[in-house]
Amino acid sequence: MQANIRLEKEYLEDTRSNLRKIRKALTALEKNTKDTAALDILMTRAHRVKGDSMLAKHFTMALLCHPMEMLTFRIKNDKKRLTKPILEFFEDIYINIMGCYKVIKKKEHFCLDPEFLQRLAGFDKAPGTKKLIKEYDDACQEVSR
């Protein structure tokens, strides 16, 4: 019983630490979208989400609910560094959580439309959220086999 509580505390602290780092990176990207150090932090945190649906949800929330007018990720330049499921996870977040937001696709950027930020109150109930996380978990398990 004690071991379970200790593990849960460690897990929560690890999640908080991840979220703090994600938020810090998002704030840095808000000031400068070409901040490669912040983008690196975001990508490494994304890798830690693998196979952990709760952290995947937290990561998605932190990513989508960051209060900014527009956040641009230069995904094209990072494709070399991202594993396929991670890249698909990012693309799914931007494209497949239906009814939450619109995406403006440009040649090398995914730009988030500010309108979606006001429509995320019911994120847990948004169509596709559970399915997205399950598909992401499945993709990660396939890669690790």
mmCIF file of C-alpha atoms in Angstrom:
data_model
loop_
_atom_site.group_PDB
_atom_site.id
_atom_site.type_symbol
_atom_site.label_atom_id
_atom_site.label_comp_id
_atom_site.label_asym_id
_atom_site.label_seq_id
_atom_site.Cartn_x
_atom_site.Cartn_y
_atom_site.Cartn_z
ATOM 1 C CA MET A 1 0.000 0.000 0.000
ATOM 2 C CA GLN A 2 2.791 2.452 0.985
ATOM 3 C CA ALA A 3 4.693 1.556 -2.187
ATOM 4 C CA ASN A 4 1.635 2.344 -4.331
ATOM 5 C CA ILE A 5 1.156 5.726 -2.640
ATOM 6 C CA ARG A 6 4.862 6.530 -3.078
ATOM 7 C CA LEU A 7 4.732 5.547 -6.765
ATOM 8 C CA GLU A 8 1.612 7.640 -7.269
ATOM 9 C CA LYS A 9 3.292 10.669 -5.627
ATOM 10 C CA GLU A 10 6.369 10.218 -7.832
ATOM 11 C CA TYR A 11 4.148 9.885 -10.892
ATOM 12 C CA LEU A 12 2.217 13.057 -10.015
ATOM 13 C CA GLU A 13 5.432 14.978 -9.365
ATOM 14 C CA ASP A 14 6.852 13.738 -12.674
ATOM 15 C CA THR A 15 3.650 14.832 -14.438
ATOM 16 C CA ARG A 16 3.782 18.256 -12.763
ATOM 17 C CA SER A 17 7.431 18.598 -13.730
ATOM 18 C CA ASN A 18 6.608 17.697 -17.338
ATOM 19 C CA LEU A 19 3.732 20.158 -17.436
ATOM 20 C CA ARG A 20 5.888 22.938 -15.955
ATOM 21 C CA LYS A 21 8.532 22.340 -18.613
ATOM 22 C CA ILE A 22 5.906 22.164 -21.360
ATOM 23 C CA ARG A 23 4.313 25.444 -20.219
ATOM 24 C CA LYS A 24 7.717 27.127 -19.960
ATOM 25 C CA ALA A 25 8.587 25.979 -23.487
ATOM 26 C CA LEU A 26 5.206 27.178 -24.791
ATOM 27 C CA THR A 27 5.746 30.583 -23.189
ATOM 28 C CA ALA A 28 9.188 30.819 -24.814
ATOM 29 C CA LEU A 29 7.688 29.844 -28.179
ATOM 30 C CA GLU A 30 4.986 32.454 -27.723
ATOM 31 C CA LYS A 31 7.687 35.122 -27.474
ATOM 32 C CA ASN A 32 9.773 33.668 -30.288
ATOM 33 C CA THR A 33 8.371 30.939 -32.564
ATOM 34 C CA LYS A 34 11.888 30.186 -33.834
ATOM 35 C CA ASP A 35 13.197 29.359 -30.334
ATOM 36 C CA THR A 36 14.795 25.987 -31.110
ATOM 37 C CA ALA A 37 15.689 25.279 -27.465
ATOM 38 C CA ALA A 38 12.017 25.588 -26.461
ATOM 39 C CA LEU A 39 10.972 23.432 -29.414
ATOM 40 C CA ASP A 40 13.530 20.793 -28.333
ATOM 41 C CA ILE A 41 12.103 20.791 -24.789
ATOM 42 C CA LEU A 42 8.608 20.352 -26.214
ATOM 43 C CA MET A 43 9.708 17.466 -28.435
ATOM 44 C CA THR A 44 11.557 15.652 -25.623
ATOM 45 C CA ARG A 45 8.520 16.029 -23.368
ATOM 46 C CA ALA A 46 6.387 14.626 -26.198
ATOM 47 C CA HIS A 47 8.621 11.560 -26.297
ATOM 48 C CA ARG A 48 8.002 11.026 -22.576
ATOM 49 C CA VAL A 49 4.275 10.901 -23.264
ATOM 50 C CA LYS A 50 4.723 7.564 -25.131
ATOM 51 C CA GLY A 51 2.420 4.863 -23.817
ATOM 52 C CA ASP A 52 1.054 7.034 -20.993
ATOM 53 C CA SER A 53 -2.487 8.086 -21.817
ATOM 54 C CA MET A 54 -2.884 10.321 -18.753
ATOM 55 C CA LEU A 55 0.290 12.249 -19.560
ATOM 56 C CA ALA A 56 -0.760 12.321 -23.221
ATOM 57 C CA LYS A 57 -3.979 14.016 -22.110
ATOM 58 C CA HIS A 58 -2.114 16.474 -19.864
ATOM 59 C CA PHE A 59 0.349 17.225 -22.646
ATOM 60 C CA THR A 60 -2.500 17.827 -25.089
ATOM 61 C CA MET A 61 -4.264 20.084 -22.597
ATOM 62 C CA ALA A 62 -1.109 22.091 -21.918
ATOM 63 C CA LEU A 63 -0.445 22.370 -25.622
ATOM 64 C CA LEU A 64 -3.966 23.326 -26.643
ATOM 65 C CA CYS A 65 -4.985 25.494 -23.697
ATOM 66 C CA HIS A 66 -1.911 27.688 -23.569
ATOM 67 C CA PRO A 67 -3.405 31.184 -23.664
ATOM 68 C CA MET A 68 -1.926 32.773 -26.753
ATOM 69 C CA GLU A 69 -3.279 34.299 -29.901
ATOM 70 C CA MET A 70 -1.435 31.943 -32.196
ATOM 71 C CA LEU A 71 1.279 29.342 -31.799
ATOM 72 C CA THR A 72 3.189 28.108 -34.800
ATOM 73 C CA PHE A 73 5.186 24.873 -34.817
ATOM 74 C CA ARG A 74 7.766 24.346 -37.483
ATOM 75 C CA ILE A 75 7.032 20.657 -37.850
ATOM 76 C CA LYS A 76 8.496 20.293 -41.336
ATOM 77 C CA ASN A 77 12.009 20.985 -40.050
ATOM 78 C CA ASP A 78 11.592 18.568 -37.150
ATOM 79 C CA LYS A 79 10.356 15.549 -39.095
ATOM 80 C CA LYS A 80 13.881 14.103 -39.102
ATOM 81 C CA ARG A 81 13.985 14.144 -35.283
ATOM 82 C CA LEU A 82 10.455 12.909 -34.603
ATOM 83 C CA THR A 83 9.432 9.280 -34.567
ATOM 84 C CA LYS A 84 6.428 8.505 -36.775
ATOM 85 C CA PRO A 85 3.888 8.022 -33.929
ATOM 86 C CA ILE A 86 5.021 11.246 -32.223
ATOM 87 C CA LEU A 87 4.678 13.194 -35.459
ATOM 88 C CA GLU A 88 1.262 11.630 -36.097
ATOM 89 C CA PHE A 89 0.274 12.475 -32.523
ATOM 90 C CA PHE A 90 1.041 16.142 -33.120
ATOM 91 C CA GLU A 91 -0.797 16.095 -36.433
ATOM 92 C CA ASP A 92 -3.772 14.322 -34.845
ATOM 93 C CA ILE A 93 -3.930 16.898 -32.073
ATOM 94 C CA TYR A 94 -4.055 19.669 -34.628
ATOM 95 C CA ILE A 95 -6.348 18.011 -37.134
ATOM 96 C CA ASN A 96 -8.551 15.323 -35.570
ATOM 97 C CA ILE A 97 -10.077 16.575 -32.315
ATOM 98 C CA MET A 98 -13.235 17.555 -34.129
ATOM 99 C CA GLY A 99 -15.261 20.594 -33.142
ATOM 100 C CA CYS A 100 -12.508 22.054 -30.957
ATOM 101 C CA TYR A 101 -10.604 24.197 -33.410
ATOM 102 C CA LYS A 102 -9.712 24.990 -36.960
ATOM 103 C CA VAL A 103 -6.282 24.496 -38.434
ATOM 104 C CA ILE A 104 -4.754 26.672 -41.070
ATOM 105 C CA LYS A 105 -2.294 24.524 -42.988
ATOM 106 C CA LYS A 106 0.540 26.347 -44.709
ATOM 107 C CA LYS A 107 3.515 24.941 -46.599
ATOM 108 C CA GLU A 108 5.755 24.496 -43.575
ATOM 109 C CA HIS A 109 3.625 25.491 -40.604
ATOM 110 C CA PHE A 110 0.588 24.386 -38.697
ATOM 111 C CA CYS A 111 -1.035 27.520 -37.311
ATOM 112 C CA LEU A 112 -3.621 27.352 -34.579
ATOM 113 C CA ASP A 113 -6.650 29.537 -35.107
ATOM 114 C CA PRO A 114 -7.275 31.601 -31.911
ATOM 115 C CA GLU A 115 -11.029 30.843 -32.067
ATOM 116 C CA PHE A 116 -10.517 27.262 -30.903
ATOM 117 C CA LEU A 117 -9.001 28.386 -27.600
ATOM 118 C CA GLN A 118 -12.414 29.606 -26.423
ATOM 119 C CA ARG A 119 -14.072 26.268 -27.241
ATOM 120 C CA LEU A 120 -11.995 23.901 -25.119
ATOM 121 C CA ALA A 121 -13.936 23.986 -21.853
ATOM 122 C CA GLY A 122 -15.399 20.542 -22.501
ATOM 123 C CA PHE A 123 -12.142 19.046 -23.789
ATOM 124 C CA ASP A 124 -12.713 15.658 -22.085
ATOM 125 C CA LYS A 125 -16.077 15.356 -23.784
ATOM 126 C CA ALA A 126 -14.807 16.495 -27.174
ATOM 127 C CA PRO A 127 -15.506 13.924 -29.902
ATOM 128 C CA GLY A 128 -12.416 11.924 -30.756
ATOM 129 C CA THR A 129 -10.321 12.671 -27.637
ATOM 130 C CA LYS A 130 -10.422 9.177 -26.095
ATOM 131 C CA LYS A 131 -10.085 7.583 -29.525
ATOM 132 C CA LEU A 132 -7.069 9.801 -30.291
ATOM 133 C CA ILE A 133 -5.277 8.829 -27.084
ATOM 134 C CA LYS A 134 -6.061 5.121 -27.607
ATOM 135 C CA GLU A 135 -4.807 5.237 -31.213
ATOM 136 C CA TYR A 136 -1.669 7.000 -30.059
ATOM 137 C CA ASP A 137 -1.053 4.381 -27.334
ATOM 138 C CA ASP A 138 -1.578 1.587 -29.888
ATOM 139 C CA ALA A 139 0.838 3.211 -32.350
ATOM 140 C CA CYS A 140 3.487 3.513 -29.619
ATOM 141 C CA GLN A 141 3.057 -0.142 -28.623
ATOM 142 C CA GLU A 142 3.435 -1.264 -32.248
ATOM 143 C CA VAL A 143 6.687 0.686 -32.590
ATOM 144 C CA SER A 144 8.090 -0.741 -29.337
ATOM 145 C CA ARG A 145 7.475 -4.370 -30.476
#
